[in-house]
Amino acid sequence: MEPKFCKLDKILAPFDKKIERKLKDIKNLFMDEEKAEELDQGMIIYEVYEMENFDINCALTLLYPGKVGKEYFMTKGHYHEKEEGEIYFCLSGEGILLMRDREGKIKDIKLEKGVVAYVPPEHAHRVVNTGNEILSFLAFYSRYAGHDYKSIEKEGFGAVVIEEEGKPVIKRGDLK
Ligand code: M6P
Ligand code: ZN
């Protein structure tokens, strides 16, 4: 097995996989789906550059600033298929890391440059960009963890982050 490396410039390069999520791919995540329909469906909400390794993957996510109505742009969010945690390292921007345990309890960590956050196993995780610039962060996770998006699609996340009086507010409850 050869050691390998990527360099972090604007992207993690060379990368093994790039994922681009456009509004049309995730519009059903937002509370105001009608509003989402009115916006440019080809707009990129976030990009992920992944370095795949033997056991631990590393991914850089660039989450663009913006809102659908009052709700900030965010990632899809997922549980892991295996009981594995994940480490986030925020490089730039401002945001919130939302976590949801299997009982639906919501926890959150504010993200800004330099924050290192641990997502425990059995916690769904989603990142929300609450600032005016790109929110960029690295994530480190087991290659075998797997992404379970279905549970969130079925149950909803149980919290949304919206702008109220110019500030981000987390609304908990039986929301999307
Ligand atoms: C981080 C990691 C990746 C994930 C990405 C985007 O980089 O958690 O595993 O793919 O964020 O999040 P999502 O897959 O929920 O859209
Ligand atoms: Zn994950």
Coordinates of N, CA, C and O and ligand atoms in Angstrom, one line a residue:
M1 N 0.8 -1.2 0.0 CA 0.0 0.0 0.0 C 0.9 1.3 0.0 O 1.8 1.4 0.8
E2 N 0.6 2.1 -1.0 CA 1.4 3.3 -1.1 C 0.8 4.5 -0.3 O -0.4 4.7 -0.4
P3 N 1.6 5.2 0.5 CA 1.0 6.5 1.1 C 0.6 7.4 0.0 O 1.3 7.5 -1.1
K4 N -0.4 8.2 0.2 CA -0.7 9.2 -0.8 C -1.1 10.5 -0.2 O -1.4 10.5 1.0
F5 N -1.2 11.5 -0.9 CA -1.6 12.8 -0.4 C -2.4 13.6 -1.4 O -2.3 13.4 -2.6
C6 N -3.1 14.6 -0.8 CA -3.8 15.6 -1.7 C -3.3 16.9 -1.2 O -2.8 17.0 -0.1
K7 N -3.5 17.9 -2.0 CA -3.1 19.3 -1.6 C -4.4 20.1 -1.5 O -5.2 20.0 -2.3
L8 N -4.4 20.9 -0.4 CA -5.6 21.7 -0.2 C -5.3 23.1 -0.8 O -4.6 23.9 -0.2
D9 N -5.9 23.4 -2.0 CA -5.8 24.7 -2.5 C -7.3 25.2 -2.4 O -7.8 25.3 -1.3
K10 N -7.9 25.5 -3.5 CA -9.3 25.8 -3.5 C -10.1 24.5 -3.3 O -11.2 24.4 -2.8
I11 N -9.5 23.4 -3.9 CA -10.1 22.1 -3.7 C -9.0 21.1 -3.2 O -7.8 21.5 -3.1
L12 N -9.4 19.9 -2.9 CA -8.5 18.9 -2.4 C -8.1 18.1 -3.7 O -8.9 17.5 -4.4
A13 N -6.8 18.3 -4.1 CA -6.4 17.7 -5.4 C -5.1 17.0 -5.3 O -4.2 17.4 -4.5
P14 N -4.9 15.9 -6.0 CA -6.0 15.2 -6.8 C -7.0 14.5 -6.0 O -6.6 13.9 -5.0
F15 N -8.2 14.5 -6.4 CA -9.3 13.9 -5.7 C -9.7 12.6 -6.4 O -9.5 12.4 -7.6
D16 N -10.3 11.7 -5.6 CA -10.8 10.4 -6.2 C -12.2 10.5 -6.7 O -12.6 9.8 -7.6
K17 N -13.0 11.4 -6.0 CA -14.4 11.5 -6.4 C -14.9 12.9 -6.1 O -14.5 13.5 -5.1
K18 N -15.7 13.4 -7.0 CA -16.3 14.7 -6.8 C -17.8 14.6 -6.9 O -18.3 13.9 -7.8
I19 N -18.5 15.1 -5.9 CA -19.9 15.1 -5.9 C -20.4 16.6 -6.0 O -19.9 17.4 -5.2
E20 N -21.3 16.8 -6.9 CA -21.9 18.2 -7.0 C -23.4 18.1 -6.7 O -24.1 17.3 -7.3
R21 N -23.8 18.8 -5.7 CA -25.3 18.8 -5.4 C -25.9 20.1 -5.8 O -25.5 21.1 -5.3
K22 N -26.9 20.0 -6.8 CA -27.5 21.2 -7.2 C -28.9 21.3 -6.5 O -29.4 20.3 -5.9
L23 N -29.5 22.5 -6.7 CA -30.8 22.7 -6.0 C -31.8 21.6 -6.4 O -32.5 21.1 -5.5
K24 N -31.8 21.2 -7.7 CA -32.8 20.2 -8.1 C -32.6 18.9 -7.4 O -33.6 18.1 -7.2
D25 N -31.4 18.6 -6.9 CA -31.1 17.3 -6.2 C -31.6 17.3 -4.8 O -31.8 16.2 -4.2
I26 N -31.7 18.5 -4.2 CA -32.0 18.5 -2.8 C -33.2 19.4 -2.4 O -33.4 19.7 -1.2
K27 N -33.9 19.9 -3.4 CA -35.0 20.9 -3.1 C -36.1 20.4 -2.2 O -36.6 21.1 -1.4
N28 N -36.3 19.0 -2.1 CA -37.3 18.5 -1.2 C -36.9 18.5 0.2 O -37.7 18.2 1.1
L29 N -35.6 18.9 0.5 CA -35.1 19.0 1.9 C -35.7 20.3 2.6 O -35.7 20.4 3.8
F30 N -36.0 21.3 1.7 CA -36.3 22.6 2.3 C -37.8 22.7 2.7 O -38.6 22.0 2.1
M31 N -38.1 23.4 3.7 CA -39.4 23.6 4.2 C -40.4 24.1 3.2 O -41.5 23.6 3.0
D32 N -39.9 25.2 2.5 CA -40.7 25.8 1.5 C -40.3 25.3 0.1 O -39.6 25.9 -0.6
E33 N -40.9 24.2 -0.2 CA -40.6 23.5 -1.5 C -41.0 24.4 -2.7 O -40.4 24.3 -3.8
E34 N -42.1 25.1 -2.5 CA -42.6 26.0 -3.6 C -41.5 27.0 -4.0 O -41.2 27.3 -5.1
K35 N -41.0 27.6 -2.9 CA -39.9 28.7 -3.1 C -38.7 28.0 -3.8 O -38.1 28.6 -4.7
A36 N -38.4 26.8 -3.4 CA -37.2 26.1 -4.0 C -37.5 25.9 -5.5 O -36.5 26.0 -6.3
E37 N -38.7 25.6 -5.8 CA -39.0 25.4 -7.3 C -38.8 26.7 -8.1 O -38.5 26.6 -9.3
E38 N -39.0 27.9 -7.4 CA -38.9 29.1 -8.1 C -37.5 29.5 -8.5 O -37.2 30.3 -9.3
L39 N -36.5 29.0 -7.7 CA -35.1 29.3 -7.9 C -34.5 28.5 -9.0 O -35.1 27.5 -9.5
D40 N -33.3 28.9 -9.4 CA -32.6 28.3 -10.5 C -32.2 26.8 -10.0 O -31.4 26.6 -9.1
Q41 N -32.8 25.9 -10.7 CA -32.6 24.5 -10.3 C -31.2 23.9 -10.5 O -30.7 23.0 -9.9
G42 N -30.4 24.7 -11.4 CA -29.1 24.2 -11.7 C -28.0 24.8 -10.8 O -26.8 24.5 -10.9
M43 N -28.5 25.6 -9.9 CA -27.6 26.3 -8.9 C -26.9 25.2 -8.0 O -27.5 24.4 -7.5
I44 N -25.6 25.4 -8.0 CA -24.8 24.4 -7.1 C -24.9 24.8 -5.7 O -24.6 26.0 -5.3
I45 N -25.4 23.9 -4.8 CA -25.5 24.2 -3.4 C -24.2 23.8 -2.7 O -23.7 24.5 -1.8
Y46 N -23.7 22.7 -3.0 CA -22.3 22.3 -2.5 C -21.6 21.3 -3.3 O -22.2 20.6 -4.2
E47 N -20.3 21.3 -3.1 CA -19.4 20.4 -3.8 C -18.6 19.6 -2.8 O -18.2 20.2 -1.8
V48 N -18.4 18.3 -3.1 CA -17.6 17.5 -2.2 C -16.4 16.9 -3.0 O -16.6 16.3 -4.1
Y49 N -15.2 17.0 -2.5 CA -14.0 16.4 -3.1 C -13.5 15.4 -2.2 O -13.1 15.7 -1.0
E50 N -13.5 14.1 -2.6 CA -13.2 13.0 -1.7 C -11.9 12.4 -2.1 O -11.6 12.1 -3.2
M51 N -11.1 12.1 -1.0 CA -9.8 11.3 -1.2 C -10.2 10.0 -0.5 O -10.5 9.9 0.7
E52 N -10.1 8.9 -1.3 CA -10.5 7.6 -0.8 C -9.2 6.8 -0.5 O -8.3 6.8 -1.3
N53 N -9.2 6.3 0.7 CA -8.0 5.6 1.2 C -8.4 4.2 1.6 O -9.5 3.8 1.5
F54 N -7.4 3.5 2.1 CA -7.6 2.1 2.4 C -8.7 1.9 3.5 O -9.5 1.1 3.5
D55 N -8.6 2.8 4.5 CA -9.6 2.7 5.6 C -10.2 4.0 6.0 O -11.4 4.1 6.4
I56 N -9.5 5.1 5.9 CA -10.0 6.4 6.4 C -10.1 7.4 5.2 O -9.1 7.7 4.6
N57 N -11.3 7.8 4.9 CA -11.5 8.8 3.8 C -11.4 10.2 4.3 O -11.6 10.5 5.5
C58 N -11.1 11.1 3.4 CA -11.1 12.5 3.8 C -11.8 13.3 2.7 O -11.6 13.0 1.5
A59 N -12.7 14.2 3.1 CA -13.5 14.9 2.0 C -13.5 16.4 2.4 O -13.6 16.8 3.5
L60 N -13.3 17.2 1.3 CA -13.5 18.6 1.5 C -14.9 19.0 0.9 O -15.2 18.6 -0.2
T61 N -15.6 19.7 1.7 CA -16.9 20.2 1.3 C -16.9 21.7 1.2 O -16.4 22.4 2.1
L62 N -17.4 22.2 0.0 CA -17.6 23.7 -0.2 C -19.1 23.9 -0.2 O -19.7 23.5 -1.2
L63 N -19.6 24.5 0.8 CA -21.1 24.7 0.9 C -21.3 26.2 0.6 O -20.9 27.1 1.4
Y64 N -22.1 26.5 -0.5 CA -22.3 27.9 -0.9 C -23.2 28.6 0.0 O -24.1 28.0 0.7
P65 N -23.1 30.0 0.1 CA -24.1 30.7 0.9 C -25.4 30.9 0.2 O -25.3 31.0 -1.1
G66 N -26.4 31.0 0.9 CA -27.7 31.3 0.2 C -28.9 30.7 1.0 O -28.6 30.1 2.1
K67 N -30.1 31.1 0.6 CA -31.2 30.6 1.4 C -32.4 30.2 0.4 O -32.4 30.7 -0.7
V68 N -33.2 29.4 0.9 CA -34.5 29.1 0.2 C -35.5 29.7 1.1 O -35.8 29.2 2.2
G69 N -36.1 30.8 0.8 CA -36.9 31.6 1.7 C -36.0 32.0 2.9 O -35.0 32.7 2.7
K70 N -36.4 31.6 4.1 CA -35.6 32.0 5.3 C -34.6 30.9 5.6 O -33.8 31.1 6.6
E71 N -34.7 29.8 5.0 CA -33.9 28.6 5.4 C -32.5 28.6 4.6 O -32.5 28.6 3.4
Y72 N -31.5 28.5 5.4 CA -30.1 28.5 4.8 C -29.8 27.2 4.0 O -30.3 26.2 4.3
F73 N -28.9 27.4 3.1 CA -28.4 26.2 2.3 C -27.8 25.2 3.2 O -27.1 25.6 4.2
M74 N -27.9 24.0 2.9 CA -27.4 22.9 3.8 C -27.0 21.7 3.0 O -27.4 21.6 1.8
T75 N -26.4 20.8 3.6 CA -26.1 19.5 3.0 C -27.3 18.5 3.2 O -28.1 18.8 4.1
K76 N -27.3 17.4 2.5 CA -28.4 16.5 2.7 C -28.5 16.0 4.1 O -29.5 15.9 4.7
G77 N -27.3 15.5 4.6 CA -27.3 14.9 5.9 C -27.5 13.4 5.9 O -28.3 13.0 5.0
H78 N -26.9 12.7 6.7 CA -27.0 11.3 6.7 C -26.6 10.6 8.0 O -25.8 11.2 8.8
Y79 N -27.1 9.4 8.2 CA -26.5 8.5 9.3 C -25.4 7.7 8.6 O -25.4 7.6 7.3
H80 N -24.6 7.0 9.3 CA -23.7 6.1 8.8 C -24.4 4.7 8.8 O -25.2 4.4 9.7
E81 N -24.1 3.9 7.8 CA -24.7 2.5 7.8 C -24.0 1.7 8.9 O -24.7 0.8 9.5
K82 N -22.8 1.9 9.2 CA -22.1 1.2 10.3 C -21.9 2.2 11.5 O -22.0 3.4 11.3
E83 N -21.7 1.6 12.6 CA -21.6 2.4 13.8 C -20.2 3.1 13.9 O -19.3 2.6 14.6
E84 N -20.1 4.2 13.1 CA -18.8 4.9 13.0 C -19.0 6.4 13.2 O -20.0 6.9 12.7
G85 N -18.1 7.0 13.9 CA -18.1 8.5 14.0 C -17.4 9.2 12.9 O -17.0 8.6 11.9
E86 N -17.3 10.5 13.1 CA -16.7 11.3 12.0 C -16.1 12.6 12.6 O -16.6 13.1 13.6
I87 N -15.0 13.1 12.1 CA -14.4 14.3 12.5 C -14.6 15.4 11.5 O -14.3 15.1 10.3
Y88 N -15.0 16.6 11.9 CA -15.1 17.7 11.0 C -14.1 18.8 11.4 O -13.9 19.0 12.6
F89 N -13.5 19.4 10.4 CA -12.5 20.5 10.7 C -12.9 21.6 9.8 O -12.8 21.5 8.5
C90 N -13.4 22.7 10.4 CA -13.9 23.8 9.6 C -12.7 24.7 9.2 O -11.8 25.1 10.0
L91 N -12.7 25.0 7.9 CA -11.6 25.8 7.3 C -11.9 27.3 7.1 O -11.1 28.1 7.3
S92 N -13.2 27.5 6.8 CA -13.6 28.9 6.5 C -15.1 29.0 6.5 O -15.8 28.0 6.4
G93 N -15.5 30.2 6.8 CA -17.0 30.5 6.8 C -17.6 30.3 8.1 O -16.9 30.2 9.1
E94 N -18.9 30.4 8.1 CA -19.7 30.3 9.4 C -20.9 29.3 9.1 O -21.5 29.4 8.1
G95 N -21.1 28.5 10.1 CA -22.2 27.6 9.9 C -22.6 26.8 11.2 O -22.1 27.2 12.3
I96 N -23.4 25.9 11.0 CA -23.9 25.0 12.2 C -23.8 23.6 11.7 O -24.3 23.2 10.6
L97 N -23.2 22.8 12.6 CA -23.2 21.3 12.4 C -24.4 20.8 13.2 O -24.4 20.9 14.5
L98 N -25.4 20.3 12.6 CA -26.5 19.7 13.3 C -26.4 18.2 13.4 O -25.9 17.6 12.5
M99 N -26.7 17.7 14.6 CA -26.6 16.2 14.8 C -27.9 15.8 15.4 O -28.5 16.5 16.2
R100 N -28.3 14.6 15.0 CA -29.6 14.0 15.5 C -29.4 12.6 15.9 O -28.9 11.8 15.1
D101 N -29.7 12.3 17.2 CA -29.5 10.9 17.6 C -30.7 10.1 17.2 O -31.7 10.6 16.6
R102 N -30.7 8.8 17.4 CA -31.7 7.9 16.9 C -33.1 8.2 17.6 O -34.1 7.8 17.1
E103 N -33.1 8.9 18.7 CA -34.3 9.2 19.4 C -34.9 10.5 18.9 O -35.9 11.0 19.3
G104 N -34.1 11.2 18.0 CA -34.5 12.5 17.5 C -34.0 13.7 18.2 O -34.4 14.8 17.9
K105 N -33.2 13.4 19.2 CA -32.6 14.6 20.0 C -31.6 15.3 19.1 O -30.7 14.7 18.5
I106 N -31.7 16.7 19.1 CA -30.9 17.5 18.2 C -29.7 18.1 19.1 O -30.0 18.7 20.1
K107 N -28.5 18.0 18.6 CA -27.4 18.7 19.2 C -26.8 19.6 18.1 O -26.9 19.3 16.9
D108 N -26.1 20.6 18.5 CA -25.5 21.5 17.4 C -24.1 22.0 17.9 O -23.9 22.2 19.1
I109 N -23.3 22.3 16.9 CA -22.0 22.9 17.1 C -21.8 24.0 16.1 O -22.1 23.8 14.9
K110 N -21.4 25.1 16.6 CA -21.2 26.3 15.7 C -19.9 26.1 15.0 O -18.8 25.7 15.6
L111 N -19.9 26.3 13.7 CA -18.7 26.1 12.9 C -18.1 27.4 12.5 O -18.8 28.3 12.0
E112 N -16.8 27.6 12.7 CA -16.1 28.7 12.1 C -14.7 28.2 12.0 O -14.3 27.1 12.5
K113 N -13.8 29.0 11.3 CA -12.5 28.6 11.0 C -11.8 28.0 12.2 O -11.8 28.7 13.3
G114 N -11.2 26.8 12.1 CA -10.4 26.2 13.2 C -11.2 25.3 14.1 O -10.6 24.6 14.9
V115 N -12.5 25.2 14.0 CA -13.3 24.3 14.9 C -13.1 22.9 14.4 O -13.3 22.6 13.2
V116 N -12.8 22.0 15.3 CA -12.7 20.6 15.1 C -13.9 20.0 15.9 O -14.0 20.2 17.1
A117 N -14.7 19.2 15.2 CA -15.9 18.7 15.9 C -16.0 17.2 15.6 O -15.7 16.7 14.5
Y118 N -16.5 16.5 16.6 CA -16.6 15.1 16.5 C -18.1 14.7 16.5 O -18.9 15.2 17.3
V119 N -18.5 13.9 15.5 CA -19.8 13.4 15.3 C -19.8 12.0 15.9 O -19.2 11.1 15.3
P120 N -20.5 11.7 17.0 CA -20.5 10.3 17.5 C -21.3 9.4 16.6 O -22.1 9.8 15.8
P121 N -21.0 8.1 16.7 CA -21.8 7.1 16.0 C -23.3 7.2 16.2 O -23.6 7.8 17.3
E122 N -24.1 6.7 15.3 CA -25.5 6.8 15.5 C -26.1 8.2 15.6 O -27.1 8.4 16.1
H123 N -25.4 9.1 15.0 CA -25.9 10.5 14.9 C -25.9 10.9 13.4 O -24.8 10.9 12.8
A124 N -27.1 11.3 13.0 CA -27.1 11.9 11.6 C -26.5 13.3 11.7 O -26.5 13.9 12.7
H125 N -25.8 13.7 10.6 CA -25.1 14.9 10.6 C -25.4 15.7 9.3 O -25.5 15.1 8.2
R126 N -25.6 17.0 9.5 CA -26.0 17.9 8.4 C -25.3 19.2 8.7 O -25.2 19.7 9.9
V127 N -24.8 19.9 7.7 CA -24.1 21.2 7.9 C -24.9 22.3 7.2 O -25.4 22.1 6.1
V128 N -25.0 23.4 7.9 CA -25.8 24.5 7.4 C -24.9 25.8 7.3 O -24.1 26.0 8.2
N129 N -25.0 26.4 6.1 CA -24.1 27.6 6.0 C -24.9 28.9 6.4 O -25.9 29.3 5.7
T130 N -24.6 29.5 7.5 CA -25.3 30.6 8.0 C -24.6 31.9 7.7 O -25.1 33.0 8.2
G131 N -23.6 31.9 6.9 CA -22.8 33.1 6.7 C -23.0 33.6 5.2 O -23.9 33.2 4.5
N132 N -22.2 34.6 4.9 CA -22.3 35.2 3.5 C -21.2 34.7 2.6 O -21.1 35.2 1.5
E133 N -20.4 33.8 3.1 CA -19.3 33.3 2.2 C -19.4 31.8 2.2 O -20.1 31.2 2.9
I134 N -18.5 31.2 1.4 CA -18.5 29.7 1.3 C -18.1 29.1 2.7 O -17.2 29.7 3.3
L135 N -18.8 28.1 3.1 CA -18.4 27.4 4.3 C -17.6 26.2 3.8 O -18.1 25.3 3.1
S136 N -16.3 26.1 4.2 CA -15.5 24.9 3.8 C -15.1 24.1 5.0 O -14.7 24.7 6.0
F137 N -15.1 22.8 4.9 CA -14.7 22.0 6.0 C -14.2 20.6 5.4 O -14.6 20.2 4.4
L138 N -13.3 20.1 6.2 CA -12.8 18.7 5.9 C -13.5 17.8 6.8 O -13.9 18.1 7.9
A139 N -13.8 16.6 6.3 CA -14.4 15.5 7.1 C -13.5 14.3 7.0 O -13.0 14.0 5.9
F140 N -13.3 13.6 8.1 CA -12.5 12.3 8.1 C -13.5 11.2 8.7 O -14.0 11.4 9.7
Y141 N -13.6 10.1 7.9 CA -14.5 9.1 8.3 C -14.1 7.8 7.7 O -13.3 7.7 6.7
S142 N -14.6 6.7 8.3 CA -14.2 5.4 7.9 C -14.7 5.2 6.5 O -15.8 5.5 6.1
R143 N -13.9 4.6 5.7 CA -14.3 4.2 4.3 C -15.5 3.3 4.3 O -16.2 3.2 3.3
Y144 N -15.6 2.5 5.4 CA -16.6 1.5 5.5 C -17.9 2.0 6.2 O -18.8 1.2 6.4
A145 N -17.9 3.3 6.6 CA -19.0 3.8 7.3 C -20.3 3.7 6.5 O -21.4 3.3 7.0
G146 N -20.3 4.1 5.3 CA -21.5 4.1 4.4 C -22.4 5.3 4.7 O -22.5 5.7 5.8
H147 N -23.1 5.8 3.7 CA -24.1 6.9 3.9 C -25.5 6.3 3.8 O -25.9 5.7 2.8
D148 N -26.2 6.6 4.9 CA -27.6 6.2 4.9 C -28.4 7.5 4.8 O -28.6 8.2 5.8
Y149 N -28.9 7.8 3.7 CA -29.7 9.0 3.4 C -31.2 8.7 3.7 O -32.0 9.6 3.9
K150 N -31.6 7.5 3.6 CA -33.0 7.1 3.6 C -33.7 7.4 4.9 O -34.9 7.9 4.9
S151 N -33.0 7.2 6.0 CA -33.7 7.4 7.3 C -34.1 8.9 7.5 O -35.2 9.2 8.0
I152 N -33.2 9.8 7.1 CA -33.5 11.2 7.1 C -34.7 11.6 6.2 O -35.6 12.3 6.5
E153 N -34.6 11.0 5.0 CA -35.7 11.3 4.0 C -37.0 10.8 4.6 O -38.1 11.5 4.5
K154 N -37.0 9.7 5.3 CA -38.3 9.1 5.9 C -38.7 9.9 7.1 O -39.9 10.3 7.2
E155 N -37.8 10.1 8.1 CA -38.2 10.7 9.4 C -38.0 12.3 9.4 O -38.6 12.9 10.3
G156 N -37.3 12.8 8.5 CA -37.0 14.2 8.5 C -35.8 14.4 9.5 O -35.5 13.5 10.3
F157 N -35.2 15.6 9.6 CA -34.1 15.8 10.5 C -34.6 16.2 11.9 O -33.9 15.9 12.9
G158 N -35.7 16.9 11.9 CA -36.2 17.3 13.2 C -35.7 18.7 13.6 O -36.0 19.1 14.8
A159 N -35.1 19.4 12.8 CA -34.6 20.8 13.1 C -34.3 21.5 11.8 O -33.9 20.9 10.8
V160 N -34.6 22.8 11.8 CA -34.2 23.6 10.6 C -33.5 24.8 11.1 O -33.7 25.2 12.3
V161 N -32.7 25.4 10.3 CA -32.0 26.6 10.7 C -32.5 27.7 9.7 O -32.3 27.6 8.5
I162 N -33.1 28.7 10.3 CA -33.7 29.8 9.5 C -33.1 31.2 10.0 O -32.6 31.3 11.1
E163 N -33.3 32.2 9.1 CA -32.8 33.5 9.5 C -34.0 34.2 10.1 O -35.1 34.3 9.6
E164 N -33.8 34.8 11.3 CA -34.8 35.6 12.0 C -34.1 36.9 12.5 O -33.1 36.8 13.2
E165 N -34.6 38.0 12.0 CA -34.0 39.3 12.4 C -32.5 39.3 12.1 O -31.6 39.7 12.9
G166 N -32.1 38.7 10.9 CA -30.7 38.7 10.5 C -29.8 37.7 11.1 O -28.6 37.7 10.8
K167 N -30.4 36.9 12.0 CA -29.6 35.9 12.7 C -30.1 34.5 12.5 O -31.3 34.3 12.4
P168 N -29.1 33.6 12.5 CA -29.6 32.2 12.4 C -30.2 31.6 13.7 O -29.7 31.9 14.8
V169 N -31.3 31.0 13.5 CA -32.1 30.4 14.7 C -32.4 29.0 14.4 O -32.8 28.7 13.3
I170 N -32.1 28.1 15.3 CA -32.4 26.7 15.1 C -33.8 26.4 15.7 O -34.1 26.7 16.8
K171 N -34.7 25.9 14.8 CA -36.1 25.6 15.2 C -36.1 24.0 15.3 O -35.9 23.3 14.3
R172 N -36.4 23.6 16.5 CA -36.5 22.2 16.7 C -38.0 21.8 16.7 O -38.9 22.6 16.9
G173 N -38.2 20.5 16.5 CA -39.6 20.1 16.4 C -39.8 19.1 15.3 O -38.9 18.7 14.7
D174 N -41.1 18.8 15.0 CA -41.4 17.9 14.0 C -41.3 18.6 12.6 O -42.3 18.6 11.9
L175 N -40.2 19.1 12.3 CA -40.0 19.8 11.0 C -39.3 18.9 10.1 O -38.9 17.8 10.5
K176 N -39.1 19.3 8.9 CA -38.4 18.5 7.9 C -37.0 18.0 8.3 O -36.3 18.8 8.9
Ligands
M6P1 C1 -18.7 15.5 4.5 C2 -18.7 14.1 4.8 C3 -19.1 13.3 3.5 C4 -20.4 13.8 2.9 C5 -20.3 15.3 2.7 C6 -21.6 15.9 2.2 O1 -17.7 15.8 3.6 O2 -19.7 13.8 5.8 O3 -19.2 11.9 3.8 O4 -20.7 13.2 1.7 O5 -20.0 16.0 3.9 O6 -22.7 15.6 3.1 P1 -23.9 14.7 2.5 O7 -23.4 13.4 2.0 O8 -24.8 14.5 3.7 O9 -24.6 15.4 1.4
ZN2 ZN -20.8 11.0 7.6

